[in-house]
CSV table of C-alpha atoms in Angstrom, one decimal:
chain,number,residue,atom,x,y,z
I,20,UNK,CA,-25.4,80.0,19.3
I,21,UNK,CA,-24.6,81.7,16.4
I,22,UNK,CA,-21.7,80.3,14.9
I,23,UNK,CA,-20.4,79.7,11.1
I,24,UNK,CA,-23.1,76.5,11.3
I,25,UNK,CA,-25.9,79.4,10.8
I,26,UNK,CA,-24.5,79.7,7.0
I,27,UNK,CA,-25.6,75.7,5.9
I,28,UNK,CA,-28.8,76.6,7.4
I,29,UNK,CA,-30.5,77.7,4.0
I,30,UNK,CA,-29.0,74.7,3.2
I,31,UNK,CA,-30.1,72.0,5.3
I,32,UNK,CA,-33.7,73.5,4.3
I,33,UNK,CA,-33.3,72.4,1.0
I,34,UNK,CA,-33.0,69.2,1.7
I,35,UNK,CA,-35.5,69.0,4.8
I,36,UNK,CA,-38.1,70.7,3.3
I,37,UNK,CA,-41.4,72.0,5.8
I,38,UNK,CA,-39.9,69.7,8.5
I,39,UNK,CA,-36.5,71.6,8.5
I,40,UNK,CA,-38.5,75.0,10.2
I,41,UNK,CA,-39.8,72.4,12.7
I,42,UNK,CA,-36.6,70.9,13.5
I,43,UNK,CA,-34.4,74.8,13.9
I,44,UNK,CA,-37.6,75.1,16.7
I,45,UNK,CA,-37.3,71.9,18.2
I,46,UNK,CA,-33.5,72.1,18.2
I,47,UNK,CA,-33.2,75.3,19.9
I,48,UNK,CA,-36.2,73.9,22.8
I,49,UNK,CA,-33.9,70.8,23.1
I,50,UNK,CA,-30.6,72.3,23.6
I,51,UNK,CA,-32.0,74.8,26.1
I,52,UNK,CA,-33.5,72.1,27.9
I,53,UNK,CA,-30.4,70.0,28.2
I,54,UNK,CA,-28.4,73.0,29.1
I,55,UNK,CA,-30.6,73.9,32.2
I,56,UNK,CA,-30.7,70.4,33.4
I,57,UNK,CA,-26.4,70.3,33.1
I,58,UNK,CA,-26.7,73.0,35.0
I,59,UNK,CA,-29.1,71.3,37.8
I,60,UNK,CA,-26.2,69.4,38.5
I,61,UNK,CA,-23.7,71.1,39.6
I,62,UNK,CA,-26.2,72.2,42.8
I,63,UNK,CA,-27.3,70.3,45.7
I,64,UNK,CA,-30.1,71.0,48.4
I,65,UNK,CA,-28.7,71.4,51.9
I,66,UNK,CA,-30.0,70.3,55.2
I,67,UNK,CA,-31.8,74.1,55.2
I,68,UNK,CA,-33.5,73.2,51.7
I,69,UNK,CA,-31.6,75.3,49.9
I,70,UNK,CA,-29.3,75.2,46.7
I,71,UNK,CA,-25.9,75.1,46.9
I,72,UNK,CA,-23.4,75.4,44.2
I,73,UNK,CA,-21.2,71.8,45.1
I,74,UNK,CA,-19.3,71.1,42.0
I,75,UNK,CA,-17.9,73.7,39.1
I,76,UNK,CA,-17.5,71.7,36.0
I,77,UNK,CA,-18.4,69.2,33.4
I,78,UNK,CA,-15.8,66.9,34.7
I,79,UNK,CA,-16.9,67.1,38.6
I,80,UNK,CA,-20.5,66.6,37.3
I,81,UNK,CA,-19.1,63.6,35.7
I,82,UNK,CA,-17.1,62.2,38.7
I,83,UNK,CA,-20.0,62.7,41.2
I,84,UNK,CA,-22.1,60.2,38.7
I,85,UNK,CA,-19.4,57.3,38.0
I,86,UNK,CA,-18.0,57.7,41.7
I,87,UNK,CA,-18.9,54.3,42.6
I,88,UNK,CA,-16.8,52.6,39.8
I,89,UNK,CA,-13.6,55.4,39.8
I,90,UNK,CA,-13.1,59.0,41.6
I,91,UNK,CA,-11.9,60.4,38.5
I,92,UNK,CA,-13.0,58.0,35.6
I,93,UNK,CA,-16.2,60.1,34.4
I,94,UNK,CA,-13.9,63.5,34.7
I,95,UNK,CA,-11.4,61.9,32.6
I,96,UNK,CA,-13.9,60.8,29.5
I,97,UNK,CA,-15.7,63.9,29.8
I,98,UNK,CA,-12.5,65.6,29.9
I,99,UNK,CA,-10.6,63.8,26.9
I,100,UNK,CA,-14.3,64.7,25.1
I,101,UNK,CA,-14.4,68.0,25.7
I,102,UNK,CA,-11.0,69.5,24.8
I,103,UNK,CA,-11.0,67.1,21.2
I,104,UNK,CA,-14.3,69.6,20.1
I,105,UNK,CA,-12.7,72.3,21.2
I,106,UNK,CA,-9.4,71.4,19.8
I,107,UNK,CA,-11.2,70.3,16.7
I,108,UNK,CA,-13.4,73.1,16.4
I,109,UNK,CA,-10.4,75.5,16.7
I,110,UNK,CA,-9.0,73.9,13.5
I,111,UNK,CA,-12.2,74.3,11.7
I,112,UNK,CA,-11.6,78.1,12.3
I,113,UNK,CA,-7.9,77.7,10.6
I,114,UNK,CA,-9.3,75.9,8.3
I,115,UNK,CA,-11.7,78.1,6.9
I,116,UNK,CA,-9.5,81.6,7.1
I,117,UNK,CA,-7.6,79.6,5.2
I,118,UNK,CA,-10.1,79.0,2.6
I,119,UNK,CA,-11.0,82.2,2.8
I,120,UNK,CA,-8.0,84.3,2.4
I,121,UNK,CA,-7.1,82.5,-0.6
I,122,UNK,CA,-10.4,83.5,-2.1
I,123,UNK,CA,-10.2,87.2,-1.2
I,124,UNK,CA,-6.8,87.1,-2.8
I,125,UNK,CA,-6.7,85.1,-5.6
I,126,UNK,CA,-4.1,87.0,-7.1
I,127,UNK,CA,-1.1,85.8,-4.4
I,128,UNK,CA,0.6,83.1,-5.1
I,129,UNK,CA,0.1,81.2,-1.6
I,130,UNK,CA,-1.5,77.9,-0.8
I,131,UNK,CA,-4.3,77.6,1.8
I,132,UNK,CA,-2.1,76.1,4.4
I,133,UNK,CA,0.0,79.6,4.0
I,134,UNK,CA,-3.0,81.2,4.9
I,135,UNK,CA,-3.9,79.4,7.9
I,136,UNK,CA,-0.5,79.7,9.2
I,137,UNK,CA,-1.0,83.4,8.6
I,138,UNK,CA,-3.7,83.5,10.3
I,139,UNK,CA,-2.4,81.5,13.1
I,140,UNK,CA,-0.1,84.4,13.9
I,141,UNK,CA,-2.9,86.9,13.9
I,142,UNK,CA,-4.3,84.0,17.1
I,143,UNK,CA,-0.6,84.8,19.2
I,144,UNK,CA,-1.8,86.4,21.8
I,145,UNK,CA,-4.3,83.9,22.8
I,146,UNK,CA,-1.3,82.2,24.9
I,147,UNK,CA,-2.0,85.5,27.3
I,148,UNK,CA,-5.8,85.1,28.1
I,149,UNK,CA,-6.0,84.3,31.0
I,150,UNK,CA,-9.6,84.8,32.1
I,151,UNK,CA,-12.8,84.5,30.7
I,152,UNK,CA,-13.9,88.2,30.9
I,153,UNK,CA,-10.9,88.8,28.2
I,154,UNK,CA,-12.9,86.2,26.2
I,155,UNK,CA,-15.5,87.6,26.0
I,156,UNK,CA,-14.8,91.4,25.1
I,157,UNK,CA,-14.0,89.5,21.8
I,158,UNK,CA,-17.2,87.2,21.7
I,159,UNK,CA,-18.9,90.3,21.7
I,160,UNK,CA,-17.3,91.7,18.5
I,161,UNK,CA,-17.6,88.4,16.5
I,162,UNK,CA,-20.9,88.8,17.3
I,163,UNK,CA,-21.2,92.7,15.6
I,164,UNK,CA,-19.4,91.0,13.0
I,165,UNK,CA,-22.0,88.4,12.6
I,166,UNK,CA,-25.0,90.1,12.8
I,167,UNK,CA,-23.5,92.9,10.3
I,168,UNK,CA,-22.9,89.7,7.8
I,169,UNK,CA,-26.4,88.2,8.4
I,170,UNK,CA,-27.4,91.7,7.7
I,171,UNK,CA,-26.0,91.6,4.1
I,172,UNK,CA,-27.7,88.7,3.3
I,173,UNK,CA,-31.0,89.3,4.5
I,174,UNK,CA,-30.8,92.7,2.4
I,175,UNK,CA,-30.0,91.2,-0.7
I,176,UNK,CA,-32.5,88.7,-0.1
I,177,UNK,CA,-35.4,91.3,0.6
I,178,UNK,CA,-34.5,92.8,-2.5
I,179,UNK,CA,-35.3,89.8,-4.3
I,180,UNK,CA,-38.6,89.6,-2.5
I,181,UNK,CA,-40.3,89.4,-6.0
I,182,UNK,CA,-38.9,85.7,-6.8
I,183,UNK,CA,-39.5,84.1,-3.5
I,184,UNK,CA,-42.1,80.6,-4.5
I,185,UNK,CA,-43.5,78.9,-1.0
I,186,UNK,CA,-43.1,76.2,-3.8
I,187,UNK,CA,-39.6,75.9,-3.8
I,188,UNK,CA,-40.0,73.8,-0.9
I,189,UNK,CA,-39.8,70.2,-1.0
I,190,UNK,CA,-43.0,67.8,0.4
I,191,UNK,CA,-40.5,64.8,0.2
I,192,UNK,CA,-36.7,64.0,1.1
I,193,UNK,CA,-34.0,62.1,1.0
I,194,UNK,CA,-33.2,59.9,4.5
I,195,UNK,CA,-29.7,60.4,4.2
I,196,UNK,CA,-30.1,63.8,2.9
I,197,UNK,CA,-32.7,65.0,5.9
I,198,UNK,CA,-29.7,63.5,8.2
I,199,UNK,CA,-27.7,65.9,7.4
I,200,UNK,CA,-30.0,68.3,8.1
I,201,UNK,CA,-30.6,67.2,11.2
I,202,UNK,CA,-26.8,67.3,12.4
I,203,UNK,CA,-26.4,70.8,10.9
I,204,UNK,CA,-28.9,72.3,13.0
I,205,UNK,CA,-29.0,70.8,16.0
I,206,UNK,CA,-25.1,71.6,16.2
I,207,UNK,CA,-25.6,75.0,15.4
I,208,UNK,CA,-27.2,75.5,19.1
I,209,UNK,CA,-24.6,73.2,20.7
I,210,UNK,CA,-23.2,75.5,23.5
I,211,UNK,CA,-22.8,73.3,26.7
I,212,UNK,CA,-19.3,72.9,26.8
I,213,UNK,CA,-19.3,76.3,27.8
I,214,UNK,CA,-22.4,76.8,30.3
I,215,UNK,CA,-20.7,75.4,33.6
I,216,UNK,CA,-17.9,77.9,33.5
I,217,UNK,CA,-20.0,80.6,31.8
I,218,UNK,CA,-22.8,80.1,34.9
I,219,UNK,CA,-19.9,80.3,37.5
I,220,UNK,CA,-18.6,83.5,36.1
I,221,UNK,CA,-22.2,85.5,35.6
I,222,UNK,CA,-22.5,88.4,38.2
I,223,UNK,CA,-26.0,87.0,39.2
I,224,UNK,CA,-26.2,83.0,38.3
I,225,UNK,CA,-29.4,83.5,39.3
I,226,UNK,CA,-30.4,84.9,36.4
I,227,UNK,CA,-28.7,82.1,34.1
I,228,UNK,CA,-32.3,80.5,33.3
I,229,UNK,CA,-33.7,83.2,32.1
I,230,UNK,CA,-30.6,84.2,30.2
I,231,UNK,CA,-30.9,80.6,28.4
I,232,UNK,CA,-34.3,81.1,27.6
I,233,UNK,CA,-34.1,84.6,25.6
I,234,UNK,CA,-31.1,83.9,23.8
I,235,UNK,CA,-32.2,80.4,22.3
I,236,UNK,CA,-35.5,82.1,21.6
I,237,UNK,CA,-33.8,85.2,19.9
I,238,UNK,CA,-31.3,82.7,18.2
I,239,UNK,CA,-34.3,80.4,16.9
I,240,UNK,CA,-35.8,83.6,15.4
I,241,UNK,CA,-32.9,84.9,13.3
I,242,UNK,CA,-31.7,81.0,12.4
I,243,UNK,CA,-35.6,80.8,11.0
I,244,UNK,CA,-35.6,84.3,9.3
I,245,UNK,CA,-32.2,83.5,7.7
I,246,UNK,CA,-32.7,80.7,6.6
I,247,UNK,CA,-36.3,81.2,5.1
I,248,UNK,CA,-35.9,84.3,3.7
I,249,UNK,CA,-32.3,82.8,1.6
I,250,UNK,CA,-33.5,79.6,0.7
I,251,UNK,CA,-36.7,81.3,-0.5
I,252,UNK,CA,-34.3,83.6,-2.6
I,253,UNK,CA,-32.7,80.6,-4.2
I,254,UNK,CA,-34.1,77.5,-4.0
I,255,UNK,CA,-33.0,74.4,-5.5
I,256,UNK,CA,-30.0,76.4,-6.3
I,257,UNK,CA,-28.9,77.0,-2.6
I,258,UNK,CA,-25.2,76.3,-2.1
I,259,UNK,CA,-23.8,74.7,1.1
I,260,UNK,CA,-22.5,78.4,2.3
I,261,UNK,CA,-24.7,80.8,1.6
I,262,UNK,CA,-22.7,83.2,0.7
I,263,UNK,CA,-21.1,81.4,-2.6
I,264,UNK,CA,-25.0,82.1,-3.7
I,265,UNK,CA,-24.1,86.1,-3.5
I,266,UNK,CA,-23.3,88.1,-6.3
I,267,UNK,CA,-19.2,88.4,-6.5
I,268,UNK,CA,-19.5,92.3,-5.9
I,269,UNK,CA,-21.0,91.6,-2.1
I,270,UNK,CA,-18.8,87.9,-1.6
I,271,UNK,CA,-15.6,89.6,-0.5
I,272,UNK,CA,-17.1,91.9,1.6
I,273,UNK,CA,-18.8,88.8,3.3
I,274,UNK,CA,-15.6,86.4,3.3
I,275,UNK,CA,-14.2,89.3,5.3
I,276,UNK,CA,-16.4,89.1,7.6
I,277,UNK,CA,-16.2,85.6,7.9
I,278,UNK,CA,-12.9,85.6,7.9
I,279,UNK,CA,-13.2,88.4,11.3
I,280,UNK,CA,-15.6,86.0,12.9
I,281,UNK,CA,-13.6,82.7,12.6
I,282,UNK,CA,-10.8,84.7,14.2
I,283,UNK,CA,-12.9,86.2,16.8
I,284,UNK,CA,-14.4,82.7,17.8
I,285,UNK,CA,-11.2,81.0,18.1
I,286,UNK,CA,-10.5,82.4,21.2
I,287,UNK,CA,-13.6,81.3,23.4
I,288,UNK,CA,-12.8,77.4,22.3
I,289,UNK,CA,-9.4,77.9,22.8
I,290,UNK,CA,-9.8,79.3,26.2
I,291,UNK,CA,-11.6,76.9,27.4
I,292,UNK,CA,-9.6,73.7,25.9
I,293,UNK,CA,-6.7,75.2,27.7
I,294,UNK,CA,-8.5,75.4,31.1
I,295,UNK,CA,-9.3,71.8,30.8
I,296,UNK,CA,-5.9,70.6,30.0
I,297,UNK,CA,-4.1,72.9,33.0
I,298,UNK,CA,-6.8,70.4,34.9
I,299,UNK,CA,-5.6,67.1,33.9
I,300,UNK,CA,-2.0,68.2,33.7
I,301,UNK,CA,-2.2,68.9,37.0
I,302,UNK,CA,-4.6,66.7,38.4
I,303,UNK,CA,-5.6,68.7,40.9
I,304,UNK,CA,-2.7,70.5,42.2
I,305,UNK,CA,-3.0,73.8,41.1
I,306,UNK,CA,0.7,75.1,42.1
I,307,UNK,CA,1.8,74.7,38.0
I,308,UNK,CA,-1.0,75.9,36.6
I,309,UNK,CA,-0.3,79.5,38.0
I,310,UNK,CA,3.9,79.5,37.6
I,311,UNK,CA,3.3,82.2,33.6
I,312,UNK,CA,5.9,80.2,32.0
I,313,UNK,CA,3.9,77.1,32.4
I,314,UNK,CA,0.7,78.5,30.9
I,315,UNK,CA,2.5,80.0,28.2
I,316,UNK,CA,3.9,76.7,27.2
I,317,UNK,CA,1.1,74.7,27.5
I,318,UNK,CA,-1.2,77.7,25.6
I,319,UNK,CA,1.6,77.9,22.6
I,320,UNK,CA,1.8,74.3,22.5
I,321,UNK,CA,-1.6,74.0,22.2
I,322,UNK,CA,-1.7,76.6,19.6
I,323,UNK,CA,0.6,75.1,17.0
I,324,UNK,CA,-1.2,71.9,17.4
I,325,UNK,CA,-4.3,73.6,16.0
I,326,UNK,CA,-2.0,74.7,12.8
I,327,UNK,CA,-0.7,71.4,12.3
I,328,UNK,CA,-4.0,69.5,12.3
I,329,UNK,CA,-5.5,72.1,10.4
I,330,UNK,CA,-2.7,72.4,7.4
I,331,UNK,CA,-2.0,68.5,7.3
I,332,UNK,CA,-5.6,66.6,7.6
I,333,UNK,CA,-7.2,65.3,5.0
I,334,UNK,CA,-10.7,65.7,4.5
I,335,UNK,CA,-11.3,67.9,7.4
I,336,UNK,CA,-15.0,68.5,7.0
I,337,UNK,CA,-15.8,64.6,7.0
I,338,UNK,CA,-13.8,64.1,10.0
I,339,UNK,CA,-15.4,67.3,11.7
I,340,UNK,CA,-18.7,65.1,10.9
I,341,UNK,CA,-17.7,62.5,12.7
I,342,UNK,CA,-16.3,64.0,15.2
I,343,UNK,CA,-19.3,66.3,16.4
I,344,UNK,CA,-21.4,63.6,15.9
I,345,UNK,CA,-19.5,61.4,18.9
I,346,UNK,CA,-18.4,64.3,20.8
I,347,UNK,CA,-20.8,67.2,20.0
I,348,UNK,CA,-24.0,64.4,20.6
I,349,UNK,CA,-22.3,63.1,23.2
I,350,UNK,CA,-21.7,66.3,25.7
I,351,UNK,CA,-24.8,68.3,24.6
I,352,UNK,CA,-27.9,65.2,24.8
I,353,UNK,CA,-26.6,61.9,26.1
I,354,UNK,CA,-24.5,63.0,29.3
I,355,UNK,CA,-27.0,66.0,30.2
I,356,UNK,CA,-29.6,64.0,30.2
I,357,UNK,CA,-27.5,60.8,32.0
I,358,UNK,CA,-26.5,62.8,34.9
I,359,UNK,CA,-29.0,64.3,35.4
I,360,UNK,CA,-31.1,61.1,35.7
I,361,UNK,CA,-28.0,59.8,37.7
I,362,UNK,CA,-27.9,62.6,40.4
I,363,UNK,CA,-31.5,63.9,41.0
I,364,UNK,CA,-33.7,60.5,40.2
I,365,UNK,CA,-35.3,60.9,43.3
I,366,UNK,CA,-36.3,64.8,43.1
I,367,UNK,CA,-37.6,64.5,39.5
I,368,UNK,CA,-41.3,64.1,38.8
I,369,UNK,CA,-42.7,61.1,36.0
I,370,UNK,CA,-42.6,63.9,33.8
I,371,UNK,CA,-39.1,64.9,33.9
I,372,UNK,CA,-37.4,61.6,34.0
I,373,UNK,CA,-39.4,60.7,30.6
I,374,UNK,CA,-38.5,63.9,28.9
I,375,UNK,CA,-35.0,63.3,30.5
I,376,UNK,CA,-34.9,59.5,28.8
I,377,UNK,CA,-36.6,61.0,25.3
I,378,UNK,CA,-33.7,63.2,24.5
I,379,UNK,CA,-31.3,60.6,25.6
I,380,UNK,CA,-32.9,58.1,22.9
I,381,UNK,CA,-32.9,61.0,20.8
I,382,UNK,CA,-29.8,62.3,21.4
I,383,UNK,CA,-28.1,58.2,20.8
I,384,UNK,CA,-30.5,57.7,17.5
I,385,UNK,CA,-28.6,61.4,16.2
I,386,UNK,CA,-25.2,60.4,16.9
I,387,UNK,CA,-25.8,57.0,15.4
I,388,UNK,CA,-26.8,58.2,12.4
I,389,UNK,CA,-24.0,61.2,12.2
I,390,UNK,CA,-21.3,58.4,12.4
I,391,UNK,CA,-22.5,56.3,9.9
I,392,UNK,CA,-23.4,59.1,7.5
I,393,UNK,CA,-19.3,60.6,8.1
I,394,UNK,CA,-18.0,57.2,7.8
I,395,UNK,CA,-19.7,56.3,4.5
I,396,UNK,CA,-18.4,60.3,3.2
I,397,UNK,CA,-15.0,58.9,4.6
I,398,UNK,CA,-14.7,55.6,2.8
I,399,UNK,CA,-15.8,57.2,-0.4
I,400,UNK,CA,-13.6,60.1,-0.1
I,401,UNK,CA,-10.8,57.4,0.3
I,402,UNK,CA,-11.7,55.2,-2.7
């Protein structure tokens, strides 16, 4: 919930004005809600009225919804969508790492592609990760680095408090710029891909809803505070990545923090992607899944694939935006609300049905708008 997208939130406020503050709160509420209904689809009531976990993954939820058409059609669609988004996220971390290394060491005659390859070498231990527990330890370190980076930016902004002015907020907004802001804000909260695995690995799954409420609330507070203080400090001069506004003496420190964060963030989407690929390859037969050499070969191949994509895909930022608009909106808004309506229609109240339908429509419109803007950007980039 506190990914690299956070650094773009002040820029999003620049283009969305006061409505951006409302969007940060609304996005937190919507993503928290879709996370809850997605996990609700994992459970069914038994004869005694007790909730029993009858499904374990996003794919199994999709298969249950599409079983009349094909037993595995829904799961395959969700799996391909998940792997695409997860691997593109991994590629983004490698691209960011290469960019940060090249800017941190400008005297070294090496291209960004070379730096991305060097960053990938440090990630080789990822092929030996076998459980989510190992990933969680790296995520804890990632969170510490992230908060340190945010603290540096906030401290600098608070030192400039005498320059703050609410007059810097825009009342009028450009529609296309506003759509870009919506995408940045919404996708800074997306985590639905990981939730079924996370809930299943919790020591006490009964605390999941409480955990989701608190994490989204705290994320909303931090995002709002960070975006607001940074924007009030630089106003119209706010850059796409807020760390570019910092003085050069602080930029190196923050860039190194960003590099560390990017490298520590890589294992989570990589682990999730490999788990899904194992299931797709085995087709439900997990005998090969437990063979160490087979597992190493699959993980090694995916690691190499992300490196090759990071080195050779042109206009990656635009392609990432297009991928996020398609897969991100689908996994965060469209599918959870659709699955919830399909599996629990008879148990839902009228208001719950209206909420699910509203989220579906909103997700569809955001996805469509993001696709149009991304394709337009790609066409202009190739001219």
